[in-house]
Short mmCIF file of C-alpha atoms and ligand atoms in Angstrom, two decimals:
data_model
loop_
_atom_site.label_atom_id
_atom_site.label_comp_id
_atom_site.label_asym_id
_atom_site.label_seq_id
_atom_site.Cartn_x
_atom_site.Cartn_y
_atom_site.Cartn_z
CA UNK I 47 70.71 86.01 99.98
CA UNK I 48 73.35 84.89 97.39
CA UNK I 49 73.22 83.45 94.15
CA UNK I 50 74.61 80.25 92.50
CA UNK I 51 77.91 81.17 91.01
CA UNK I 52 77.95 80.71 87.15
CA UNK I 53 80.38 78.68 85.20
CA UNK I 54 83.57 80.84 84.67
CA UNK I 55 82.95 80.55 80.56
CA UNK I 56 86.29 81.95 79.28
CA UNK I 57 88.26 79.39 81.35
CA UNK I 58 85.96 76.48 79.94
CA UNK I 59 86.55 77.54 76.54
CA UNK I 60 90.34 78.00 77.70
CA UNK I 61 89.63 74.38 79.08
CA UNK I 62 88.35 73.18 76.05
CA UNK I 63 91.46 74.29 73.71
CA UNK I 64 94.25 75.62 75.45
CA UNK I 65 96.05 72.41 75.24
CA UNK I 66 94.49 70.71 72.17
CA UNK I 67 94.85 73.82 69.39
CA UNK I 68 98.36 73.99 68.08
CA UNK I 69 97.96 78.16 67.85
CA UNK I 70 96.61 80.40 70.66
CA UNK I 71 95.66 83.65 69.38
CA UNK I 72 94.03 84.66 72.31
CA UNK I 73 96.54 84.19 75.67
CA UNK I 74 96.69 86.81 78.06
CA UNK I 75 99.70 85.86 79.65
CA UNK I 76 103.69 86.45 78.01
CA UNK I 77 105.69 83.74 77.21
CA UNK I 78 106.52 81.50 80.38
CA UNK I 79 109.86 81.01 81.55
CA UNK I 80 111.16 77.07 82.41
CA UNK I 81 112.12 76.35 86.11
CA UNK I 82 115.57 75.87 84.17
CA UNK I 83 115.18 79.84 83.67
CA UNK I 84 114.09 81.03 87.21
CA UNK I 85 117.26 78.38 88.44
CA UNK I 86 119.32 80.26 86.30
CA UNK I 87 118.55 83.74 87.95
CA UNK I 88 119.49 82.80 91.53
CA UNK I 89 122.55 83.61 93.69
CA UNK I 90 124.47 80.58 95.45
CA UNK I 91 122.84 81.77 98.00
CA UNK I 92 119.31 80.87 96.60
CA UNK I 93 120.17 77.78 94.80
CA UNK I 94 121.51 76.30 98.35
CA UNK I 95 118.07 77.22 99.04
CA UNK I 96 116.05 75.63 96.56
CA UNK I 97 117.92 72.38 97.41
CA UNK I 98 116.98 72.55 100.97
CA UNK I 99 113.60 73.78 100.47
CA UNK I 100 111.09 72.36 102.97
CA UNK I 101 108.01 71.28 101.20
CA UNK I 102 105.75 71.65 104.72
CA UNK I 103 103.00 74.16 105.39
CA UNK I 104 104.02 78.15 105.03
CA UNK I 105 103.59 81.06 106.72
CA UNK I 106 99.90 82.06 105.66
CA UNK I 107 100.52 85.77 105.25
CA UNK I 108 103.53 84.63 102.74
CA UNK I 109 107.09 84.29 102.92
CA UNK I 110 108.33 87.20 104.56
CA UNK I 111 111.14 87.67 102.24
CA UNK I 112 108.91 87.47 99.21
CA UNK I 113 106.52 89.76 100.89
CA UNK I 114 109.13 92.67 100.82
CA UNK I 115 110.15 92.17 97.60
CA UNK I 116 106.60 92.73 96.61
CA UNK I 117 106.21 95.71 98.88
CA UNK I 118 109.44 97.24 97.05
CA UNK I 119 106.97 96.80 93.89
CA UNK I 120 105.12 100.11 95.50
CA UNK I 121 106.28 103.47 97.12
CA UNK I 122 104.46 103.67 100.36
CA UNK I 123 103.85 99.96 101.17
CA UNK I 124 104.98 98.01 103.91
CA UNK I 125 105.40 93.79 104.17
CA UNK I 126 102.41 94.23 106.49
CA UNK I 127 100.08 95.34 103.84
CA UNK I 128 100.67 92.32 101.62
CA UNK I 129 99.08 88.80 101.40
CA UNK I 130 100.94 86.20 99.11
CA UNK I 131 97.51 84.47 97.26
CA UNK I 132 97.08 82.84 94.21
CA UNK I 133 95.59 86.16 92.21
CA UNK I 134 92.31 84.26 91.59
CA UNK I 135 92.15 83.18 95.17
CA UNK I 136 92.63 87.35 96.01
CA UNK I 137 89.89 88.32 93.87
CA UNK I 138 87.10 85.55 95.42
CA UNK I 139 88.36 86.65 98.75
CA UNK I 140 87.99 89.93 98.67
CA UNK I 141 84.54 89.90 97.42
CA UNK I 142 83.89 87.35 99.57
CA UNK I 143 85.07 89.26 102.64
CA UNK I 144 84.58 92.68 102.21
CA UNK I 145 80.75 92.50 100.42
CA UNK I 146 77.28 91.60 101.96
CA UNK I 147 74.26 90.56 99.81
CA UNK I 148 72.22 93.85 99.00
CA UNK I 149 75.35 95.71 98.39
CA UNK I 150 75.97 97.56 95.09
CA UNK I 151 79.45 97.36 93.40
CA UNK I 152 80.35 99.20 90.06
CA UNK I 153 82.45 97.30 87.75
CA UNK I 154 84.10 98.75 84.68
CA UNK I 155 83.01 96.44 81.87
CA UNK I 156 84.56 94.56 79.63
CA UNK I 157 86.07 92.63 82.38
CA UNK I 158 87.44 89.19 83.72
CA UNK I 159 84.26 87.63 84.56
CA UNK I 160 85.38 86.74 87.95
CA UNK I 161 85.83 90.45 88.57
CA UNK I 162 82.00 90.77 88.51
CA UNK I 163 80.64 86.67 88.86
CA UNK I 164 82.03 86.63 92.69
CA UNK I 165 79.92 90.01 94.08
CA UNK I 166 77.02 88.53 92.41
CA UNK I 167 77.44 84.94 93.97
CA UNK I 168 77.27 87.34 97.20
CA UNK I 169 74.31 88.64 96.15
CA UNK I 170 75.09 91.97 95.61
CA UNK I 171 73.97 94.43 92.95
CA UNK I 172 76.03 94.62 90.05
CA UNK I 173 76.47 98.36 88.23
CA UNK I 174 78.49 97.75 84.70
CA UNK I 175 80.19 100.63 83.94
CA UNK I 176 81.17 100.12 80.31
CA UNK I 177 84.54 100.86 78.64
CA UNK I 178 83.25 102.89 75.52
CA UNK I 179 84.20 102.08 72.14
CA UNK I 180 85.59 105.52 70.25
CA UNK I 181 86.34 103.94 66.80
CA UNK I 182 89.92 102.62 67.12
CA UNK I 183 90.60 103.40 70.92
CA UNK I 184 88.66 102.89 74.67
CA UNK I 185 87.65 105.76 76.29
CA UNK I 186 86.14 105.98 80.24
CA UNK I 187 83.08 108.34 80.86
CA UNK I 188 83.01 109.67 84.10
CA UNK I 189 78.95 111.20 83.89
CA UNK I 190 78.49 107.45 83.61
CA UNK I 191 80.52 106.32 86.43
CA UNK I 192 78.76 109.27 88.94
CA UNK I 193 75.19 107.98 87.71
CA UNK I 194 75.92 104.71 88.74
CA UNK I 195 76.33 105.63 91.98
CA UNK I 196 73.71 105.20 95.43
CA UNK I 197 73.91 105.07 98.73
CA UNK I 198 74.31 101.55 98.71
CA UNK I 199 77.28 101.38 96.66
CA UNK I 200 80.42 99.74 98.70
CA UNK I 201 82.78 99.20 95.92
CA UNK I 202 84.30 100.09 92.77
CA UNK I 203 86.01 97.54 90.57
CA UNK I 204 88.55 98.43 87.71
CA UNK I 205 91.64 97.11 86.07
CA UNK I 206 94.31 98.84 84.25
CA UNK I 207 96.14 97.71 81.60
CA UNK I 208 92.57 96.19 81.33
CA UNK I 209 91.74 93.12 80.40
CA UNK I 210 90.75 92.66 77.29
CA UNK I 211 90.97 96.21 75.58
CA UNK I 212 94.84 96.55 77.01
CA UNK I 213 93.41 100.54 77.50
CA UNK I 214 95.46 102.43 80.32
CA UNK I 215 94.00 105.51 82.10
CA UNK I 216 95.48 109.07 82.13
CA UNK I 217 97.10 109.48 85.79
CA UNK I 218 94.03 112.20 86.16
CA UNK I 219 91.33 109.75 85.28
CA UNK I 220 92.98 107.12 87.84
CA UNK I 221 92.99 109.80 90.53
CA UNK I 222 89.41 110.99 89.84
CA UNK I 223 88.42 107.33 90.97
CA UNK I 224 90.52 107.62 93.82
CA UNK I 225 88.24 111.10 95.11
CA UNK I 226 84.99 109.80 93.70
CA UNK I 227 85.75 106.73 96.33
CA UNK I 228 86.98 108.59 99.03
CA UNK I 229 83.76 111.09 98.86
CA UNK I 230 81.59 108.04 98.86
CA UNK I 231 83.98 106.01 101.25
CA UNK I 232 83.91 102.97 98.50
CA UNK I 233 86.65 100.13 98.46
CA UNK I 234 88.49 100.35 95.26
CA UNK I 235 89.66 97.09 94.11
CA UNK I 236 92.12 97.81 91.65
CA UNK I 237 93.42 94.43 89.40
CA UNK I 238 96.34 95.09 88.49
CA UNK I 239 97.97 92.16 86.59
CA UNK I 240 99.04 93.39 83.82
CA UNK I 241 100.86 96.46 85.69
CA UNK I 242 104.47 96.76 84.23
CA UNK I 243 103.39 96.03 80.87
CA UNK I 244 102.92 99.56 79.67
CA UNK I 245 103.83 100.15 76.08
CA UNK I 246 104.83 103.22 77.54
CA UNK I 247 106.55 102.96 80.73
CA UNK I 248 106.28 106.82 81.51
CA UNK I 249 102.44 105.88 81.56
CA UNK I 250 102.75 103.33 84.46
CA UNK I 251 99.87 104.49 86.74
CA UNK I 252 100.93 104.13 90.92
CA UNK I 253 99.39 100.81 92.55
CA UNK I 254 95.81 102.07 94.05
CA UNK I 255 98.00 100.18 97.81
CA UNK I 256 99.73 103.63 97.55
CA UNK I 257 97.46 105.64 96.81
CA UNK I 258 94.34 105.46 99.23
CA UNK I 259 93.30 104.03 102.42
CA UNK I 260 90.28 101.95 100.78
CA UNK I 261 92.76 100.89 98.10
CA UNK I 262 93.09 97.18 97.18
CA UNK I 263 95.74 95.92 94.94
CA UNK I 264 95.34 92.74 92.83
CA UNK I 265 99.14 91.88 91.34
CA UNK I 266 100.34 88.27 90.59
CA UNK I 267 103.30 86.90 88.65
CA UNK I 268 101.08 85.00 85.90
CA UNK I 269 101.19 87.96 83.22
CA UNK I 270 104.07 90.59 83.57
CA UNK I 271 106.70 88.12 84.98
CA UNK I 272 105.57 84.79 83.11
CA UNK I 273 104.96 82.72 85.83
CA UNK I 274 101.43 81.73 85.93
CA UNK I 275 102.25 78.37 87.08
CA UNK I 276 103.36 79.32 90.11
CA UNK I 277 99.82 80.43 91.15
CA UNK I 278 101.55 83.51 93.19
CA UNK I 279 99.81 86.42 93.66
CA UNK I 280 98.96 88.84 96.10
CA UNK I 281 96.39 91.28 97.65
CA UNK I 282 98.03 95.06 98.87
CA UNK I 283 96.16 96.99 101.45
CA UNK I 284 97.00 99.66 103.78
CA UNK I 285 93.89 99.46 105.56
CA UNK I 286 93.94 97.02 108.48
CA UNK I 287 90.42 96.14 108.54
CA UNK I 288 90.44 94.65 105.35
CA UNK I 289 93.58 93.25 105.63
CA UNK I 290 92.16 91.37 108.57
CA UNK I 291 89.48 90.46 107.09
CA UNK I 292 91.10 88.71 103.90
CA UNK I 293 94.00 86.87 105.71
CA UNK I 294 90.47 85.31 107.84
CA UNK I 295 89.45 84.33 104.54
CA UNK I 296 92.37 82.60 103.43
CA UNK I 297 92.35 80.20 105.92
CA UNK I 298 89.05 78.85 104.50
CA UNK I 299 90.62 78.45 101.10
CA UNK I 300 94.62 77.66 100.69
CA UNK I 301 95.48 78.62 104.21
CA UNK I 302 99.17 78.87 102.66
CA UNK I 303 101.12 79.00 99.40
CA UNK I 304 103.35 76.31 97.89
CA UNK I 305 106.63 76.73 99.00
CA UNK I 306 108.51 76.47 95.71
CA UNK I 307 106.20 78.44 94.12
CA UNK I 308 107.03 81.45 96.75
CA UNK I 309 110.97 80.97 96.32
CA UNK I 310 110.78 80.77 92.45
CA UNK I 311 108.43 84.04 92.66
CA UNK I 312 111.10 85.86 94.87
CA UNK I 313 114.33 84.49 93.17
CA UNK I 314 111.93 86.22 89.96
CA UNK I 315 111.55 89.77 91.17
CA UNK I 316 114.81 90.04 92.08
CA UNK I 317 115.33 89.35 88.40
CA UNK I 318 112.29 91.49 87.31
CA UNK I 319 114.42 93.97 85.38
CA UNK I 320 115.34 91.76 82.72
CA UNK I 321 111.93 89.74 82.66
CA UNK I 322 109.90 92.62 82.61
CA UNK I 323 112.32 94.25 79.61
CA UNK I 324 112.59 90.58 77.52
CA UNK I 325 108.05 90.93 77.76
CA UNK I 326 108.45 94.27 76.79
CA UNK I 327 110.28 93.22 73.31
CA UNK I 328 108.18 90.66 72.54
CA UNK I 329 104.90 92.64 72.87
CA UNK I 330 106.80 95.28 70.90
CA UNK I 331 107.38 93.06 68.51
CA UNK I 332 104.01 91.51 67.82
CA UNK I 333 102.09 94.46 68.65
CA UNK I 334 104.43 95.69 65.33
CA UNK I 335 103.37 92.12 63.21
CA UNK I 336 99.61 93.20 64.47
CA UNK I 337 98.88 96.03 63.61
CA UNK I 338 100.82 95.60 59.98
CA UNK I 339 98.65 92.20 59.54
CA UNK I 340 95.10 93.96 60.26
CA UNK I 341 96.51 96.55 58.24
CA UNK I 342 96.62 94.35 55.38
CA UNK I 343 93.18 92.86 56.67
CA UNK I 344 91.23 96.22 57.47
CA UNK I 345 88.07 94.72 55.38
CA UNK I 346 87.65 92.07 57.89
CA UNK I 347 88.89 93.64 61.19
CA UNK I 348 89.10 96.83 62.58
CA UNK I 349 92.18 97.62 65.10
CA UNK I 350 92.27 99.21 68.40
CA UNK I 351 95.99 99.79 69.72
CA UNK I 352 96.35 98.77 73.34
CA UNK I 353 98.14 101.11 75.33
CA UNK I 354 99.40 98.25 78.12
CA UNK I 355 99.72 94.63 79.04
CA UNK I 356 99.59 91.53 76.76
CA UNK I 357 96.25 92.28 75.19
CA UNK I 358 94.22 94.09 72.41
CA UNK I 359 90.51 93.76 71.89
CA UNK I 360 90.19 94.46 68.14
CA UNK I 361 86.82 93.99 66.38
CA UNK I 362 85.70 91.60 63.40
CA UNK I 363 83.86 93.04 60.45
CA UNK I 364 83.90 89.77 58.14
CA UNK I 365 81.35 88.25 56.52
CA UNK I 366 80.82 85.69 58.45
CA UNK I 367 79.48 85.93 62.22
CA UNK I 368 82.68 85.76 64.89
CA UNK I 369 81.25 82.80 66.45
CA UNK I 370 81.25 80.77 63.22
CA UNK I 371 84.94 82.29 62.51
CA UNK I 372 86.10 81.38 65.83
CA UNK I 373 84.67 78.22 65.21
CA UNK I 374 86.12 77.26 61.71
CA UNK I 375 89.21 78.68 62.86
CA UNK I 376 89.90 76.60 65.90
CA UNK I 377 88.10 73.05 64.07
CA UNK I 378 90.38 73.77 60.33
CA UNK I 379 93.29 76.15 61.06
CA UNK I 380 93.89 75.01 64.61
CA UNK I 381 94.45 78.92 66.00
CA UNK I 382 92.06 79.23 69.50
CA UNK I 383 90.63 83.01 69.29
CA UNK I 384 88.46 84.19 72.07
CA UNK I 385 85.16 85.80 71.23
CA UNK I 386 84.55 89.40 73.13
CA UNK I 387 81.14 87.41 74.46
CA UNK I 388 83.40 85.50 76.96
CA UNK I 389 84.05 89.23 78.78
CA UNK I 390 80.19 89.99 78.45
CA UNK I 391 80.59 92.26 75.58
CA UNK I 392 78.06 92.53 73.22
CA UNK I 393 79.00 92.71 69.49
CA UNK I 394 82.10 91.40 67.78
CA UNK I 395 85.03 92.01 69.51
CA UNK I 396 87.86 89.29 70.14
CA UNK I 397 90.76 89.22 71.76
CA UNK I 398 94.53 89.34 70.81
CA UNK I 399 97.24 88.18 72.91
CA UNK I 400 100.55 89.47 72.22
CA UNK I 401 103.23 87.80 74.56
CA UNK I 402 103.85 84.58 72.77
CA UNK I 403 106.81 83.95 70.73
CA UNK I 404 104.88 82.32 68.00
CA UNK I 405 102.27 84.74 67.06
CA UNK I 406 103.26 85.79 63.86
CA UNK I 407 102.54 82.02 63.12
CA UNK I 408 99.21 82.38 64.51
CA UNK I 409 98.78 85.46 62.59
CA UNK I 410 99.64 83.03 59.56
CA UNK I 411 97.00 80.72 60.13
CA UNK I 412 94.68 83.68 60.46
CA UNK I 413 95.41 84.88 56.75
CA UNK I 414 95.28 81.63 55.19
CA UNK I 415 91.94 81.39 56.74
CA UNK I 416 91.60 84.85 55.63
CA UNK I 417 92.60 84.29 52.01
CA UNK I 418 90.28 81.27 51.38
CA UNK I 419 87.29 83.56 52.34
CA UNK I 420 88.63 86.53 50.44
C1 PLP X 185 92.37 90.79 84.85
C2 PLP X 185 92.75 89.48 85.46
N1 PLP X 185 92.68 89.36 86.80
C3 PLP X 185 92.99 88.21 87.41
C4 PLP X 185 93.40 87.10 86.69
C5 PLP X 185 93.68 85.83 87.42
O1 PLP X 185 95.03 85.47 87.34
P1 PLP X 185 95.46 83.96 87.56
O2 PLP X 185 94.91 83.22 86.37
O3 PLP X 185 96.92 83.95 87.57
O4 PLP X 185 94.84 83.48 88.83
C6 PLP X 185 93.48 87.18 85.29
C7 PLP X 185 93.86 86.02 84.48
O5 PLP X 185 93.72 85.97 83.28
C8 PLP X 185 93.14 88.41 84.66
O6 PLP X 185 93.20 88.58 83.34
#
């Protein structure tokens, strides 16, 4: 039997303010490029394209132009293991497909409540395995993970650079999951938006597509590349089943993707290199204002540096409670900042979002806030 799904809360509080406050402190996503941009990255050859664009039905699996350049995203992937999706849509249809009620999936929490809302609407038993706070950094616990673990287990859920901590793996951690699923023969869903946003680009773990059979990939434009408009995504598999399986599922929900959206996405990551390296800068930059202004702040906040994507989870120590914080900040200082409740974690954590070119205004409004209080 399944369940009723719940509201998705973070997007109804994103609902709420996203385009009413005049500061976001919170976004997950890097500063979005204008179709003026993406324009300005194509060939002759693409713009002739654009012009003539056809705005019928697509090919479901994707276009299959766009589908290589994703597959040239990975090592040992093919066109044939990807499905062009918008990343939400790839994360309801996988659950959707691949899980049966009574079925137990792990789920590394903090997480992006769809990540562990959909397997529940399925009606299957949900195992949080929690991201542990170590004082000013994550940490994973493996004795946790193998306890969590029954015969009725079918999947694993994770996502590195995670949202909301931004905490990245060590390779050996990310292949332990990889044997822990193999000896229980689990599907590892693997999000991985935020991939290519590695403070550290030597720490850029492989997409799970490459690295075992029962891998599935999550990737998307919305975060690394700055496209979330363009509601282009996709799901990477190697395994046929599933890959069957999901493009059946698709046809119940978008059958196909917009075709603009798929020939902005490609004319994008052919330009990735430059995309990817003007994010970099920018979270660079205001991971640099960040950890200076909670520095400063240290009495109300303590920091945890992310190690990946556009993202920290830091932790409020104030005097007041977060909620009422959040609340006075939002209603008098006009800066939106997401309360670590949202990602079903207990306690006072909120998160920072570091790819938008005016957060060291945000970061303003936060110390005059701040400074009244003091
Ligand atoms: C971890 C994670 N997965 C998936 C998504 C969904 O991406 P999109 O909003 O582009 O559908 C998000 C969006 O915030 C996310 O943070």
């Amino acid at each position: 039997m399944g369940n009723p799904i719940q509201p998705f809360w973070l997007e109804r509080y994103f609902a709420q303010y996203e385009f009413k406050a005049p500061y976001l402190l919170s976004p997950s996503d890097c500063e979005s490029l204008s179709l003026k941009d993406v324009l300005g990255m194509a060939d002759a050859e693409d713009l002739e394209r654009w012009e003539k664009l056809s705005l019928g039905y697509t090919e479901s699996a994707g276009l299959p132009g766009l589908r290589r350049e994703i597959a040239s995203l990975y090592s040992n992937t093919n066109p044939d293991d990807i499905l062009v999706l918008a990343p939400e849509e790839g994360i309801y249809i996988t659950m959707r497909a691949l899980l049966s009620p009574g079925d137990e999936v792990i789920v590394l929490t903090p997480c992006y409540q769809s990540l562990v809302e959909v397997a529940r609407s399925v009606g299957c038993g949900i195992m949080e395995w929690p991201l542990l706070s170590a004082g000013d950094h994550w940490e994973l616990n493996r004795e946790r993970l193998i306890s969590l673990i029954s015969p009725r287990t079918k999947m694993l859920v994770v996502n590195f650079p995670h949202n909301p901590t931004g905490f990245l793996p060590k390779r050996e951690d990310y292949q332990y999951l990889v044997e822990l699923s193999r000896e229980h023969d689990l599907w590892l869903f693997s999000d991985e938006m935020y991939r290519f946003l590695e403070h550290d680009p030597t720490c850029r773990l492989p997409g799970m597509v490459d690295l075992y059979p029962k891998g599935i990939t999550l990737g998307g434009m919305s975060k690394a590349f700055s496209l979330p408009g363009l509601r282009i995504g996709w799901l990477a598999t190697q395994n046929r089943t599933a890959m069957e399986a999901l493009s059946t599922y698709k046809d119940y929900t978008t059958i196909c993707n917009s075709a603009p959206g798929e020939l902005l996405a490609l004319i994008a990551l052919r330009s990735r290199d430059g995309i990817l390296a003007r994010n970099l800068d920018l979270i660079q930059s205001n991971l640099a204002a960040a950890h200076d202004f909670f520095y400063t702040f240290s009495r109300y906040v303590n920091w945890y540096r992310p190690q990946g994507g556009s993202i920290a989870f830091p932790e409020w120590i104030g005097p007041k409670s977060l909620d009422q914080a959040c609340l006075e900040l939002v209603n008098d200082y006009g800066v939106m900042v997401v309360p670590g409740h949202y990602f079903n974690y207990p306690g006072s954590h909120f998160r920072v979002g570091l790819g938008r070119r005016n957060f060291p205004e945000a970061l303003g409004r936060v110390e005059a806030y701040l400074q009244q209080m003091a």
